JSON list of C-alpha atoms in Angstrom, two decimals:
[
{"chain": "P", "resi": 71, "resn": "ARG", "atom": "CA", "xyz": [52.71, 77.88, 29.55]},
{"chain": "P", "resi": 72, "resn": "LYS", "atom": "CA", "xyz": [54.78, 77.25, 26.46]},
{"chain": "P", "resi": 73, "resn": "THR", "atom": "CA", "xyz": [57.29, 74.47, 26.43]},
{"chain": "P", "resi": 74, "resn": "LYS", "atom": "CA", "xyz": [60.43, 74.95, 24.45]},
{"chain": "P", "resi": 75, "resn": "LYS", "atom": "CA", "xyz": [61.09, 72.54, 21.66]},
{"chain": "P", "resi": 76, "resn": "ALA", "atom": "CA", "xyz": [64.38, 70.74, 21.68]},
{"chain": "P", "resi": 77, "resn": "PRO", "atom": "CA", "xyz": [66.63, 71.83, 18.82]},
{"chain": "P", "resi": 78, "resn": "ALA", "atom": "CA", "xyz": [66.33, 69.74, 15.69]},
{"chain": "P", "resi": 79, "resn": "PRO", "atom": "CA", "xyz": [68.87, 66.91, 15.52]},
{"chain": "P", "resi": 80, "resn": "ARG", "atom": "CA", "xyz": [70.43, 68.55, 12.44]},
{"chain": "P", "resi": 81, "resn": "PHE", "atom": "CA", "xyz": [70.97, 71.78, 14.37]},
{"chain": "P", "resi": 82, "resn": "ARG", "atom": "CA", "xyz": [72.54, 69.89, 17.28]},
{"chain": "P", "resi": 83, "resn": "GLY", "atom": "CA", "xyz": [74.96, 68.23, 14.86]},
{"chain": "P", "resi": 84, "resn": "GLU", "atom": "CA", "xyz": [76.00, 71.61, 13.48]},
{"chain": "P", "resi": 85, "resn": "VAL", "atom": "CA", "xyz": [76.54, 73.02, 16.98]},
{"chain": "P", "resi": 86, "resn": "ILE", "atom": "CA", "xyz": [78.58, 69.99, 18.06]},
{"chain": "P", "resi": 87, "resn": "GLY", "atom": "CA", "xyz": [80.53, 70.28, 14.79]},
{"chain": "P", "resi": 88, "resn": "LEU", "atom": "CA", "xyz": [81.29, 73.95, 15.44]},
{"chain": "P", "resi": 89, "resn": "LEU", "atom": "CA", "xyz": [82.40, 73.14, 18.98]},
{"chain": "P", "resi": 90, "resn": "LEU", "atom": "CA", "xyz": [84.70, 70.39, 17.70]},
{"chain": "P", "resi": 91, "resn": "VAL", "atom": "CA", "xyz": [86.25, 72.73, 15.12]},
{"chain": "P", "resi": 92, "resn": "ALA", "atom": "CA", "xyz": [86.74, 75.37, 17.84]},
{"chain": "P", "resi": 93, "resn": "LEU", "atom": "CA", "xyz": [88.30, 72.73, 20.09]},
{"chain": "P", "resi": 94, "resn": "ALA", "atom": "CA", "xyz": [90.61, 71.72, 17.23]},
{"chain": "P", "resi": 95, "resn": "VAL", "atom": "CA", "xyz": [91.74, 75.31, 16.67]},
{"chain": "P", "resi": 96, "resn": "VAL", "atom": "CA", "xyz": [92.29, 75.99, 20.39]},
{"chain": "P", "resi": 97, "resn": "THR", "atom": "CA", "xyz": [94.15, 72.68, 20.80]},
{"chain": "P", "resi": 98, "resn": "LEU", "atom": "CA", "xyz": [96.35, 73.33, 17.76]},
{"chain": "P", "resi": 99, "resn": "LEU", "atom": "CA", "xyz": [97.19, 76.88, 18.83]},
{"chain": "P", "resi": 100, "resn": "SER", "atom": "CA", "xyz": [97.92, 75.69, 22.38]},
{"chain": "P", "resi": 101, "resn": "LEU", "atom": "CA", "xyz": [100.19, 72.94, 21.10]},
{"chain": "P", "resi": 102, "resn": "LEU", "atom": "CA", "xyz": [102.09, 75.47, 18.99]},
{"chain": "P", "resi": 103, "resn": "SER", "atom": "CA", "xyz": [102.27, 78.10, 21.72]},
{"chain": "P", "resi": 104, "resn": "VAL", "atom": "CA", "xyz": [105.12, 78.40, 24.18]},
{"chain": "P", "resi": 105, "resn": "SER", "atom": "CA", "xyz": [102.77, 79.38, 27.01]},
{"chain": "P", "resi": 106, "resn": "GLN", "atom": "CA", "xyz": [99.25, 78.20, 27.80]},
{"chain": "P", "resi": 107, "resn": "GLY", "atom": "CA", "xyz": [96.49, 79.29, 30.11]},
{"chain": "P", "resi": 108, "resn": "SER", "atom": "CA", "xyz": [95.54, 77.13, 33.07]},
{"chain": "P", "resi": 109, "resn": "ILE", "atom": "CA", "xyz": [92.69, 75.40, 31.22]},
{"chain": "P", "resi": 110, "resn": "THR", "atom": "CA", "xyz": [94.62, 74.71, 28.02]},
{"chain": "P", "resi": 111, "resn": "GLU", "atom": "CA", "xyz": [97.62, 73.53, 30.04]},
{"chain": "P", "resi": 112, "resn": "LYS", "atom": "CA", "xyz": [95.44, 70.95, 31.80]},
{"chain": "P", "resi": 113, "resn": "TRP", "atom": "CA", "xyz": [93.77, 70.02, 28.50]},
{"chain": "P", "resi": 114, "resn": "LEU", "atom": "CA", "xyz": [97.13, 69.43, 26.79]},
{"chain": "P", "resi": 115, "resn": "GLY", "atom": "CA", "xyz": [98.32, 67.45, 29.81]},
{"chain": "P", "resi": 116, "resn": "LEU", "atom": "CA", "xyz": [95.25, 65.24, 29.58]},
{"chain": "P", "resi": 117, "resn": "LEU", "atom": "CA", "xyz": [95.73, 64.70, 25.82]},
{"chain": "P", "resi": 118, "resn": "SER", "atom": "CA", "xyz": [99.44, 63.97, 26.29]},
{"chain": "P", "resi": 119, "resn": "GLN", "atom": "CA", "xyz": [98.82, 61.44, 29.02]},
{"chain": "P", "resi": 120, "resn": "ALA", "atom": "CA", "xyz": [96.07, 59.77, 27.01]},
{"chain": "P", "resi": 121, "resn": "PHE", "atom": "CA", "xyz": [97.81, 59.75, 23.61]},
{"chain": "P", "resi": 122, "resn": "GLY", "atom": "CA", "xyz": [101.46, 60.72, 24.21]},
{"chain": "P", "resi": 123, "resn": "TYR", "atom": "CA", "xyz": [102.91, 62.16, 21.02]},
{"chain": "P", "resi": 124, "resn": "GLY", "atom": "CA", "xyz": [99.58, 61.31, 19.37]},
{"chain": "P", "resi": 125, "resn": "ALA", "atom": "CA", "xyz": [98.22, 64.43, 21.10]},
{"chain": "P", "resi": 126, "resn": "TYR", "atom": "CA", "xyz": [99.67, 66.38, 18.15]},
{"chain": "P", "resi": 127, "resn": "VAL", "atom": "CA", "xyz": [97.24, 64.54, 15.84]},
{"chain": "P", "resi": 128, "resn": "THR", "atom": "CA", "xyz": [94.13, 65.25, 17.94]},
{"chain": "P", "resi": 129, "resn": "PRO", "atom": "CA", "xyz": [93.42, 68.70, 16.44]},
{"chain": "P", "resi": 130, "resn": "LEU", "atom": "CA", "xyz": [93.18, 67.02, 13.03]},
{"chain": "P", "resi": 131, "resn": "ILE", "atom": "CA", "xyz": [90.80, 64.40, 14.44]},
{"chain": "P", "resi": 132, "resn": "PHE", "atom": "CA", "xyz": [88.60, 66.98, 16.20]},
{"chain": "P", "resi": 133, "resn": "GLY", "atom": "CA", "xyz": [88.61, 69.28, 13.17]},
{"chain": "P", "resi": 134, "resn": "ALA", "atom": "CA", "xyz": [87.77, 66.53, 10.68]},
{"chain": "P", "resi": 135, "resn": "ALA", "atom": "CA", "xyz": [84.94, 65.19, 12.84]},
{"chain": "P", "resi": 136, "resn": "GLY", "atom": "CA", "xyz": [83.59, 68.71, 13.39]},
{"chain": "P", "resi": 137, "resn": "LEU", "atom": "CA", "xyz": [83.76, 69.62, 9.71]},
{"chain": "P", "resi": 138, "resn": "TRP", "atom": "CA", "xyz": [82.00, 66.38, 8.78]},
{"chain": "P", "resi": 139, "resn": "MET", "atom": "CA", "xyz": [79.20, 67.13, 11.28]},
{"chain": "P", "resi": 140, "resn": "ILE", "atom": "CA", "xyz": [78.80, 70.68, 9.98]},
{"chain": "P", "resi": 141, "resn": "LEU", "atom": "CA", "xyz": [78.67, 69.55, 6.35]},
{"chain": "P", "resi": 142, "resn": "LYS", "atom": "CA", "xyz": [76.18, 66.81, 7.20]},
{"chain": "P", "resi": 143, "resn": "GLY", "atom": "CA", "xyz": [74.10, 69.33, 9.15]},
{"chain": "P", "resi": 144, "resn": "ILE", "atom": "CA", "xyz": [73.81, 71.76, 6.24]},
{"chain": "P", "resi": 145, "resn": "GLY", "atom": "CA", "xyz": [72.79, 68.97, 3.87]},
{"chain": "P", "resi": 146, "resn": "ARG", "atom": "CA", "xyz": [76.10, 68.47, 2.10]},
{"chain": "P", "resi": 147, "resn": "ASN", "atom": "CA", "xyz": [76.70, 64.85, 3.02]},
{"chain": "P", "resi": 148, "resn": "PRO", "atom": "CA", "xyz": [80.38, 64.20, 2.47]},
{"chain": "P", "resi": 149, "resn": "GLN", "atom": "CA", "xyz": [80.85, 61.10, 0.35]},
{"chain": "P", "resi": 150, "resn": "ILE", "atom": "CA", "xyz": [83.52, 59.36, 2.39]},
{"chain": "P", "resi": 151, "resn": "GLU", "atom": "CA", "xyz": [83.98, 55.64, 2.07]},
{"chain": "P", "resi": 152, "resn": "PRO", "atom": "CA", "xyz": [83.65, 54.13, 5.58]},
{"chain": "P", "resi": 153, "resn": "GLU", "atom": "CA", "xyz": [86.99, 52.32, 5.35]},
{"chain": "P", "resi": 154, "resn": "LYS", "atom": "CA", "xyz": [88.91, 55.61, 5.13]},
{"chain": "P", "resi": 155, "resn": "PRO", "atom": "CA", "xyz": [88.08, 56.97, 8.62]},
{"chain": "P", "resi": 156, "resn": "VAL", "atom": "CA", "xyz": [88.32, 53.42, 10.00]},
{"chain": "P", "resi": 157, "resn": "GLY", "atom": "CA", "xyz": [91.75, 53.12, 8.39]},
{"chain": "P", "resi": 158, "resn": "MET", "atom": "CA", "xyz": [92.82, 56.43, 9.94]},
{"chain": "P", "resi": 159, "resn": "ALA", "atom": "CA", "xyz": [91.65, 55.23, 13.36]},
{"chain": "P", "resi": 160, "resn": "VAL", "atom": "CA", "xyz": [93.58, 51.97, 12.88]},
{"chain": "P", "resi": 161, "resn": "LEU", "atom": "CA", "xyz": [96.68, 53.96, 11.87]},
{"chain": "P", "resi": 162, "resn": "PHE", "atom": "CA", "xyz": [96.33, 56.20, 14.92]},
{"chain": "P", "resi": 163, "resn": "LEU", "atom": "CA", "xyz": [95.89, 53.33, 17.39]},
{"chain": "P", "resi": 164, "resn": "PHE", "atom": "CA", "xyz": [98.64, 51.12, 15.98]},
{"chain": "P", "resi": 165, "resn": "GLY", "atom": "CA", "xyz": [100.85, 54.20, 15.66]},
{"chain": "P", "resi": 166, "resn": "LEU", "atom": "CA", "xyz": [100.43, 54.87, 19.38]},
{"chain": "P", "resi": 167, "resn": "ALA", "atom": "CA", "xyz": [101.34, 51.25, 20.15]},
{"chain": "P", "resi": 168, "resn": "MET", "atom": "CA", "xyz": [104.38, 51.46, 17.87]},
{"chain": "P", "resi": 169, "resn": "VAL", "atom": "CA", "xyz": [105.66, 54.75, 19.30]},
{"chain": "P", "resi": 170, "resn": "HIS", "atom": "CA", "xyz": [105.23, 53.40, 22.81]},
{"chain": "P", "resi": 171, "resn": "SER", "atom": "CA", "xyz": [107.09, 50.19, 21.92]},
{"chain": "P", "resi": 172, "resn": "LEU", "atom": "CA", "xyz": [110.19, 51.96, 20.64]},
{"chain": "P", "resi": 173, "resn": "PRO", "atom": "CA", "xyz": [113.24, 51.41, 22.85]},
{"chain": "P", "resi": 174, "resn": "SER", "atom": "CA", "xyz": [113.48, 53.91, 25.68]},
{"chain": "P", "resi": 175, "resn": "ALA", "atom": "CA", "xyz": [115.53, 54.35, 28.82]},
{"chain": "P", "resi": 176, "resn": "VAL", "atom": "CA", "xyz": [112.27, 55.08, 30.66]},
{"chain": "P", "resi": 177, "resn": "ALA", "atom": "CA", "xyz": [109.90, 52.32, 31.83]},
{"chain": "P", "resi": 178, "resn": "PRO", "atom": "CA", "xyz": [106.81, 52.08, 29.57]},
{"chain": "P", "resi": 179, "resn": "LYS", "atom": "CA", "xyz": [104.29, 53.07, 32.26]},
{"chain": "P", "resi": 180, "resn": "GLU", "atom": "CA", "xyz": [106.44, 56.04, 33.33]},
{"chain": "P", "resi": 181, "resn": "LEU", "atom": "CA", "xyz": [106.65, 57.08, 29.69]},
{"chain": "P", "resi": 182, "resn": "ALA", "atom": "CA", "xyz": [102.83, 57.18, 29.54]},
{"chain": "P", "resi": 183, "resn": "ALA", "atom": "CA", "xyz": [102.55, 59.05, 32.85]},
{"chain": "P", "resi": 184, "resn": "GLY", "atom": "CA", "xyz": [104.93, 61.67, 31.47]},
{"chain": "P", "resi": 185, "resn": "GLY", "atom": "CA", "xyz": [102.79, 62.17, 28.37]},
{"chain": "P", "resi": 186, "resn": "ARG", "atom": "CA", "xyz": [105.40, 60.68, 26.06]},
{"chain": "P", "resi": 187, "resn": "GLY", "atom": "CA", "xyz": [105.46, 57.68, 23.75]},
{"chain": "P", "resi": 188, "resn": "GLY", "atom": "CA", "xyz": [101.91, 56.65, 22.90]},
{"chain": "P", "resi": 189, "resn": "GLY", "atom": "CA", "xyz": [100.49, 57.80, 26.23]},
{"chain": "P", "resi": 190, "resn": "TYR", "atom": "CA", "xyz": [98.39, 55.49, 28.35]},
{"chain": "P", "resi": 191, "resn": "LEU", "atom": "CA", "xyz": [96.47, 54.23, 25.31]},
{"chain": "P", "resi": 192, "resn": "GLY", "atom": "CA", "xyz": [99.70, 53.34, 23.49]},
{"chain": "P", "resi": 193, "resn": "TRP", "atom": "CA", "xyz": [101.04, 51.74, 26.66]},
{"chain": "P", "resi": 194, "resn": "LEU", "atom": "CA", "xyz": [97.88, 49.68, 27.11]},
{"chain": "P", "resi": 195, "resn": "LEU", "atom": "CA", "xyz": [97.89, 48.49, 23.49]},
{"chain": "P", "resi": 196, "resn": "SER", "atom": "CA", "xyz": [101.61, 47.73, 23.39]},
{"chain": "P", "resi": 197, "resn": "GLN", "atom": "CA", "xyz": [101.46, 45.84, 26.70]},
{"chain": "P", "resi": 198, "resn": "ALA", "atom": "CA", "xyz": [98.48, 43.80, 25.49]},
{"chain": "P", "resi": 199, "resn": "PHE", "atom": "CA", "xyz": [100.33, 42.88, 22.29]},
{"chain": "P", "resi": 200, "resn": "VAL", "atom": "CA", "xyz": [103.59, 42.02, 24.07]},
{"chain": "P", "resi": 201, "resn": "LYS", "atom": "CA", "xyz": [101.91, 39.98, 26.81]},
{"chain": "P", "resi": 202, "resn": "GLY", "atom": "CA", "xyz": [99.67, 38.16, 24.36]},
{"chain": "P", "resi": 203, "resn": "LEU", "atom": "CA", "xyz": [102.12, 37.64, 21.49]},
{"chain": "P", "resi": 204, "resn": "GLY", "atom": "CA", "xyz": [105.62, 38.21, 22.82]},
{"chain": "P", "resi": 205, "resn": "GLY", "atom": "CA", "xyz": [107.97, 40.96, 21.62]},
{"chain": "P", "resi": 206, "resn": "ILE", "atom": "CA", "xyz": [108.44, 39.80, 18.02]},
{"chain": "P", "resi": 207, "resn": "GLY", "atom": "CA", "xyz": [104.79, 38.83, 17.63]},
{"chain": "P", "resi": 208, "resn": "ALA", "atom": "CA", "xyz": [103.76, 42.26, 18.91]},
{"chain": "P", "resi": 209, "resn": "TRP", "atom": "CA", "xyz": [105.97, 44.03, 16.36]},
{"chain": "P", "resi": 210, "resn": "ILE", "atom": "CA", "xyz": [104.59, 41.86, 13.54]},
{"chain": "P", "resi": 211, "resn": "VAL", "atom": "CA", "xyz": [101.02, 42.71, 14.55]},
{"chain": "P", "resi": 212, "resn": "VAL", "atom": "CA", "xyz": [101.81, 46.42, 14.91]},
{"chain": "P", "resi": 213, "resn": "VAL", "atom": "CA", "xyz": [103.46, 46.60, 11.48]},
{"chain": "P", "resi": 214, "resn": "ALA", "atom": "CA", "xyz": [100.59, 44.63, 9.93]},
{"chain": "P", "resi": 215, "resn": "GLY", "atom": "CA", "xyz": [98.10, 46.96, 11.66]},
{"chain": "P", "resi": 216, "resn": "LEU", "atom": "CA", "xyz": [99.91, 50.03, 10.36]},
{"chain": "P", "resi": 217, "resn": "LEU", "atom": "CA", "xyz": [99.97, 48.66, 6.81]},
{"chain": "P", "resi": 218, "resn": "THR", "atom": "CA", "xyz": [96.29, 47.71, 7.05]},
{"chain": "P", "resi": 219, "resn": "GLY", "atom": "CA", "xyz": [95.37, 51.17, 8.29]},
{"chain": "P", "resi": 220, "resn": "LEU", "atom": "CA", "xyz": [97.43, 52.78, 5.54]},
{"chain": "P", "resi": 221, "resn": "VAL", "atom": "CA", "xyz": [95.81, 50.65, 2.83]},
{"chain": "P", "resi": 222, "resn": "MET", "atom": "CA", "xyz": [92.32, 51.43, 4.18]},
{"chain": "P", "resi": 223, "resn": "ALA", "atom": "CA", "xyz": [92.94, 55.17, 4.67]},
{"chain": "P", "resi": 224, "resn": "ALA", "atom": "CA", "xyz": [94.66, 55.68, 1.32]},
{"chain": "P", "resi": 225, "resn": "GLY", "atom": "CA", "xyz": [92.23, 53.47, -0.58]},
{"chain": "P", "resi": 226, "resn": "VAL", "atom": "CA", "xyz": [95.01, 51.69, -2.45]},
{"chain": "P", "resi": 227, "resn": "SER", "atom": "CA", "xyz": [96.19, 48.10, -2.56]},
{"chain": "P", "resi": 228, "resn": "LEU", "atom": "CA", "xyz": [99.53, 46.88, -1.20]},
{"chain": "P", "resi": 229, "resn": "GLY", "atom": "CA", "xyz": [100.65, 46.33, -4.80]},
{"chain": "P", "resi": 230, "resn": "GLU", "atom": "CA", "xyz": [99.87, 49.94, -5.73]},
{"chain": "P", "resi": 231, "resn": "MET", "atom": "CA", "xyz": [101.64, 51.12, -2.60]},
{"chain": "P", "resi": 232, "resn": "ALA", "atom": "CA", "xyz": [104.72, 49.01, -3.43]},
{"chain": "P", "resi": 233, "resn": "THR", "atom": "CA", "xyz": [104.78, 50.39, -6.99]},
{"chain": "P", "resi": 234, "resn": "PHE", "atom": "CA", "xyz": [104.62, 53.95, -5.62]},
{"chain": "P", "resi": 235, "resn": "VAL", "atom": "CA", "xyz": [107.45, 53.30, -3.13]},
{"chain": "P", "resi": 236, "resn": "ARG", "atom": "CA", "xyz": [109.60, 51.73, -5.87]},
{"chain": "P", "resi": 237, "resn": "SER", "atom": "CA", "xyz": [109.07, 54.72, -8.18]},
{"chain": "P", "resi": 238, "resn": "MET", "atom": "CA", "xyz": [109.93, 57.16, -5.37]},
{"chain": "P", "resi": 239, "resn": "LEU", "atom": "CA", "xyz": [113.11, 55.22, -4.53]},
{"chain": "P", "resi": 240, "resn": "ALA", "atom": "CA", "xyz": [114.07, 55.18, -8.23]},
{"chain": "P", "resi": 241, "resn": "ARG", "atom": "CA", "xyz": [113.65, 58.97, -8.38]},
{"chain": "P", "resi": 242, "resn": "LEU", "atom": "CA", "xyz": [115.79, 59.42, -5.28]},
{"chain": "P", "resi": 243, "resn": "ARG", "atom": "CA", "xyz": [118.53, 57.20, -6.70]},
{"chain": "P", "resi": 244, "resn": "ALA", "atom": "CA", "xyz": [118.47, 59.14, -9.98]},
{"chain": "P", "resi": 245, "resn": "ARG", "atom": "CA", "xyz": [119.39, 62.37, -8.18]}
]
């Protein structure tokens, strides 16, 4: 009796990468579509409850992760500095907390249950910040987290970012 060999780890990475890219495409098309099938409707509901408006970013996350796995699997190791994806994750998480902390007529937990704001993850983060630091302290931490994520993801310093913003504002004023 022959026993089947498990696929090589490289092959598994490529398959998982392809599945993630497919998931990204299906999720993106479902988000853009007016009508969904029963499975995609449940999938989008799950994403919305988990991430609120951040669900619209998930196809990018799935697609980027899938593409990275495919490239790594075919031997083309993408040269990505580790702080860039970490910065993007920090931006995403603090963005969910910020969106969920914006003033709303709806109670924060109800906002998450309805798939709005930052979803349950944004609700959890914002509640932890507010309970631990108070309202103003929470906003300071969220803004600092967003700036940190932006600096890490963009690979620029705060000084370079400030120079860029000043030049953009000068161009706008010149118009």
